[in-house]
Amino acid sequence: MKSDLFASENLARAGGVPGMSLQNAKSVKYEVDGEMLARQGSMVAFRGDLQFERKGQGMGSLLKRAVTGEGLALMSVRGRGEAWFAHRAGNCFIVDFEPGDALTVNGRNVLCFDPTLSYEIKMVKGAGMTGGGLFNSVFTGTGKLAVVCDGHPIIIPVTAQSPVFVDTDAVVGWSARLETGLHRSQSVGSMIRGGSGEAVQLKLSGEGFVIVRPSESTEPAAGH
């Protein structure tokens, strides 16, 4: 059988060192030898002796589900084998953490990660309860995290002299050491008259970077 479908770039990568690697721009391959963590529903294929289990549903886990962006829930993958992960054909990127690194990531952009990474759900300081993406996961430790993004991300430097203002629906993540707050770009009178729909943004200041996606659209709620 002959077809461009069977081009070498489409073939599953051969087995190698345990851990995470890009299968292609839209998917991540993970050679599991023990345990790893992934977004529920993101596994598209696997082979080998693997077990998939939802994370516990205690109060802490329920809180994490509620606030990790669009109700993200995690699953653990245990055993030995290979698994492939993807989400809505989004572009995948692998972030390699070294000691001292810390990255805040919107839960909707988390795909999978090494169990050696620690993550904590935090409310974005100064952001109150207005809009999406105001609870985020702060990742620290050593290991790899795979993030997924609609389209090609934009990485914008943030300096003390030049804070950056981002739409809360478009933000993917930012340097965890940045200061956050809300910025209102419209007057109350303008909002009453209809405004532009861009009334409030997340303000990031300090030294670091912010990652945004080239889209403000949000995913439909589960079950819709």
GROMACS .gro file of C-alpha atoms in nm:
model
  224
    1MET     CA    1   0.000   0.000   0.000
    2LYS     CA    2   0.140   0.340  -0.100
    3SER     CA    3   0.033   0.685   0.015
    4ASP     CA    4   0.173   1.012   0.145
    5LEU     CA    5  -0.012   0.910   0.460
    6PHE     CA    6   0.280   0.677   0.535
    7ALA     CA    7   0.549   0.946   0.507
    8SER     CA    8   0.826   0.907   0.764
    9GLU     CA    9   0.718   1.216   0.958
   10ASN     CA   10   0.380   1.051   1.025
   11LEU     CA   11   0.518   0.725   1.161
   12ALA     CA   12   0.524   0.664   1.536
   13ARG     CA   13   0.867   0.737   1.677
   14ALA     CA   14   1.075   0.437   1.778
   15GLY     CA   15   1.109   0.358   2.147
   16GLY     CA   16   1.392   0.526   2.331
   17VAL     CA   17   1.470   0.679   2.668
   18PRO     CA   18   1.179   0.692   2.915
   19GLY     CA   19   1.008   1.029   2.931
   20MET     CA   20   0.847   1.291   2.712
   21SER     CA   21   0.919   1.392   2.353
   22LEU     CA   22   0.734   1.556   2.065
   23GLN     CA   23   0.578   1.308   1.826
   24ASN     CA   24   0.504   1.601   1.595
   25ALA     CA   25   0.384   1.960   1.626
   26LYS     CA   26   0.038   1.845   1.739
   27SER     CA   27   0.111   1.557   1.977
   28VAL     CA   28   0.341   1.439   2.254
   29LYS     CA   29   0.476   1.089   2.306
   30TYR     CA   30   0.556   0.967   2.656
   31GLU     CA   31   0.760   0.655   2.729
   32VAL     CA   32   0.619   0.557   3.066
   33ASP     CA   33   0.835   0.365   3.312
   34GLY     CA   34   0.658   0.417   3.642
   35GLU     CA   35   0.413   0.707   3.649
   36MET     CA   36   0.326   1.034   3.475
   37LEU     CA   37   0.035   1.278   3.485
   38ALA     CA   38  -0.187   1.400   3.202
   39ARG     CA   39  -0.504   1.591   3.131
   40GLN     CA   40  -0.807   1.360   3.135
   41GLY     CA   41  -0.921   1.275   2.784
   42SER     CA   42  -0.591   1.373   2.620
   43MET     CA   43  -0.461   1.019   2.552
   44VAL     CA   44  -0.510   0.932   2.184
   45ALA     CA   45  -0.322   0.599   2.170
   46PHE     CA   46  -0.102   0.371   2.379
   47ARG     CA   47   0.070   0.036   2.377
   48GLY     CA   48   0.220  -0.169   2.654
   49ASP     CA   49   0.110  -0.239   3.011
   50LEU     CA   50  -0.042   0.092   3.121
   51GLN     CA   51  -0.322   0.179   3.362
   52PHE     CA   52  -0.510   0.509   3.350
   53GLU     CA   53  -0.669   0.638   3.669
   54ARG     CA   54  -0.849   0.959   3.748
   55LYS     CA   55  -0.694   1.161   4.023
   56GLY     CA   56  -0.869   1.124   4.358
   57GLN     CA   57  -1.194   1.313   4.404
   58GLY     CA   58  -1.133   1.443   4.755
   59MET     CA   59  -1.209   1.805   4.840
   60GLY     CA   60  -0.863   1.917   4.725
   61SER     CA   61  -0.903   1.746   4.389
   62LEU     CA   62  -1.251   1.885   4.342
   63LEU     CA   63  -1.113   2.233   4.404
   64LYS     CA   64  -0.838   2.172   4.152
   65ARG     CA   65  -1.093   2.054   3.896
   66ALA     CA   66  -1.305   2.362   3.956
   67VAL     CA   67  -1.028   2.616   3.917
   68THR     CA   68  -0.773   2.476   3.675
   69GLY     CA   69  -0.921   2.643   3.368
   70GLU     CA   70  -1.237   2.506   3.204
   71GLY     CA   71  -1.267   2.233   3.468
   72LEU     CA   72  -0.942   2.055   3.386
   73ALA     CA   73  -0.912   1.718   3.559
   74LEU     CA   74  -0.593   1.514   3.571
   75MET     CA   75  -0.526   1.141   3.540
   76SER     CA   76  -0.226   0.934   3.640
   77VAL     CA   77  -0.073   0.690   3.393
   78ARG     CA   78   0.116   0.401   3.552
   79GLY     CA   79   0.310   0.102   3.424
   80ARG     CA   80   0.546   0.048   3.133
   81GLY     CA   81   0.463   0.139   2.776
   82GLU     CA   82   0.416   0.423   2.531
   83ALA     CA   83   0.131   0.674   2.522
   84TRP     CA   84   0.045   0.959   2.286
   85PHE     CA   85  -0.129   1.276   2.400
   86ALA     CA   86  -0.298   1.561   2.211
   87HIS     CA   87  -0.584   1.808   2.252
   88ARG     CA   88  -0.799   1.942   1.968
   89ALA     CA   89  -0.501   1.944   1.727
   90GLY     CA   90  -0.342   2.227   1.924
   91ASN     CA   91   0.029   2.302   1.890
   92CYS     CA   92   0.236   2.121   2.152
   93PHE     CA   93   0.548   2.246   2.327
   94ILE     CA   94   0.772   2.089   2.590
   95VAL     CA   95   0.906   2.304   2.874
   96ASP     CA   96   1.212   2.164   3.053
   97PHE     CA   97   1.231   2.286   3.413
   98GLU     CA   98   1.562   2.328   3.592
   99PRO     CA   99   1.607   2.395   3.967
  100GLY     CA  100   1.464   2.735   4.055
  101ASP     CA  101   1.234   2.760   3.751
  102ALA     CA  102   0.869   2.845   3.810
  103LEU     CA  103   0.599   2.890   3.549
  104THR     CA  104   0.233   2.985   3.590
  105VAL     CA  105   0.016   2.806   3.332
  106ASN     CA  106  -0.353   2.830   3.256
  107GLY     CA  107  -0.506   2.488   3.324
  108ARG     CA  108  -0.662   2.467   2.975
  109ASN     CA  109  -0.309   2.467   2.832
  110VAL     CA  110  -0.171   2.180   3.041
  111LEU     CA  111  -0.132   1.854   2.844
  112CYS     CA  112   0.093   1.624   3.050
  113PHE     CA  113   0.392   1.639   3.283
  114ASP     CA  114   0.653   1.445   3.477
  115PRO     CA  115   0.566   1.339   3.833
  116THR     CA  116   0.887   1.510   3.950
  117LEU     CA  117   0.722   1.847   3.891
  118SER     CA  118   0.515   2.005   4.166
  119TYR     CA  119   0.203   2.204   4.086
  120GLU     CA  120  -0.016   2.424   4.300
  121ILE     CA  121  -0.346   2.587   4.209
  122LYS     CA  122  -0.339   2.956   4.291
  123MET     CA  123  -0.580   3.240   4.245
  124VAL     CA  124  -0.421   3.514   4.038
  125LYS     CA  125  -0.331   3.788   4.285
  126GLY     CA  126  -0.531   4.104   4.232
  127ALA     CA  127  -0.759   3.943   3.974
  128GLY     CA  128  -1.068   3.885   4.189
  129MET     CA  129  -1.340   3.671   4.033
  130THR     CA  130  -1.391   3.844   3.697
  131GLY     CA  131  -1.330   3.643   3.380
  132GLY     CA  132  -1.160   3.319   3.279
  133GLY     CA  133  -0.813   3.195   3.349
  134LEU     CA  134  -0.784   3.368   3.688
  135PHE     CA  135  -0.699   3.045   3.867
  136ASN     CA  136  -0.378   2.893   3.736
  137SER     CA  137  -0.131   2.614   3.804
  138VAL     CA  138   0.214   2.714   3.928
  139PHE     CA  139   0.471   2.451   3.826
  140THR     CA  140   0.808   2.416   4.000
  141GLY     CA  141   1.077   2.153   4.042
  142THR     CA  142   1.272   1.962   3.779
  143GLY     CA  143   1.123   1.775   3.485
  144LYS     CA  144   0.918   1.836   3.173
  145LEU     CA  145   0.577   1.987   3.114
  146ALA     CA  146   0.390   1.968   2.783
  147VAL     CA  147   0.166   2.263   2.704
  148VAL     CA  148  -0.083   2.294   2.420
  149CYS     CA  149  -0.179   2.617   2.246
  150ASP     CA  150  -0.439   2.714   1.985
  151GLY     CA  151  -0.226   2.849   1.702
  152HIS     CA  152   0.129   2.976   1.736
  153PRO     CA  153   0.196   3.139   2.074
  154ILE     CA  154   0.327   3.491   2.116
  155ILE     CA  155   0.602   3.536   2.377
  156ILE     CA  156   0.610   3.893   2.506
  157PRO     CA  157   0.892   4.017   2.733
  158VAL     CA  158   0.780   4.196   3.049
  159THR     CA  159   1.005   4.458   3.212
  160ALA     CA  160   0.969   4.686   3.511
  161GLN     CA  161   0.945   4.979   3.270
  162SER     CA  162   0.698   4.811   3.033
  163PRO     CA  163   0.417   4.609   3.194
  164VAL     CA  164   0.206   4.399   2.958
  165PHE     CA  165  -0.174   4.381   2.951
  166VAL     CA  166  -0.332   4.060   2.822
  167ASP     CA  167  -0.683   3.933   2.760
  168THR     CA  168  -0.766   3.675   3.026
  169ASP     CA  169  -0.909   3.440   2.763
  170ALA     CA  170  -0.589   3.456   2.555
  171VAL     CA  171  -0.322   3.413   2.822
  172VAL     CA  172  -0.141   3.077   2.828
  173GLY     CA  173   0.112   3.140   3.105
  174TRP     CA  174   0.376   3.368   3.248
  175SER     CA  175   0.687   3.381   3.463
  176ALA     CA  176   0.570   3.297   3.813
  177ARG     CA  177   0.767   3.584   3.966
  178LEU     CA  178   0.568   3.851   3.780
  179GLU     CA  179   0.320   4.069   3.971
  180THR     CA  180  -0.042   4.047   3.856
  181GLY     CA  181  -0.344   4.271   3.877
  182LEU     CA  182  -0.647   4.383   3.678
  183HIS     CA  183  -0.647   4.678   3.440
  184ARG     CA  184  -0.965   4.847   3.319
  185SER     CA  185  -0.919   4.991   2.972
  186GLN     CA  186  -1.268   5.138   2.937
  187SER     CA  187  -1.450   5.397   3.136
  188VAL     CA  188  -1.771   5.299   3.311
  189GLY     CA  189  -1.961   5.526   3.072
  190SER     CA  190  -1.810   5.350   2.772
  191MET     CA  191  -1.908   5.012   2.914
  192ILE     CA  192  -2.267   5.126   2.970
  193ARG     CA  193  -2.286   5.240   2.607
  194GLY     CA  194  -2.172   4.899   2.484
  195GLY     CA  195  -1.795   4.941   2.480
  196SER     CA  196  -1.564   4.725   2.272
  197GLY     CA  197  -1.579   4.403   2.475
  198GLU     CA  198  -1.220   4.463   2.592
  199ALA     CA  199  -1.307   4.620   2.929
  200VAL     CA  200  -1.065   4.437   3.162
  201GLN     CA  201  -0.721   4.286   3.110
  202LEU     CA  202  -0.470   4.105   3.326
  203LYS     CA  203  -0.176   4.333   3.404
  204LEU     CA  204   0.168   4.170   3.437
  205SER     CA  205   0.460   4.369   3.571
  206GLY     CA  206   0.816   4.300   3.683
  207GLU     CA  207   1.082   4.106   3.494
  208GLY     CA  208   0.995   3.799   3.287
  209PHE     CA  209   0.768   3.699   2.999
  210VAL     CA  210   0.407   3.619   2.918
  211ILE     CA  211   0.275   3.363   2.668
  212VAL     CA  212  -0.046   3.440   2.482
  213ARG     CA  213  -0.237   3.253   2.213
  214PRO     CA  214  -0.359   3.429   1.895
  215SER     CA  215  -0.724   3.373   1.989
  216GLU     CA  216  -0.967   3.495   2.252
  217SER     CA  217  -1.215   3.214   2.197
  218THR     CA  218  -1.283   2.984   2.488
  219GLU     CA  219  -1.362   2.615   2.480
  220PRO     CA  220  -1.722   2.506   2.529
  221ALA     CA  221  -1.804   2.377   2.875
  222ALA     CA  222  -1.794   2.002   2.928
  223GLY     CA  223  -2.101   1.832   2.787
  224HIS     CA  224  -2.173   2.109   2.533
   0.00000   0.00000   0.00000
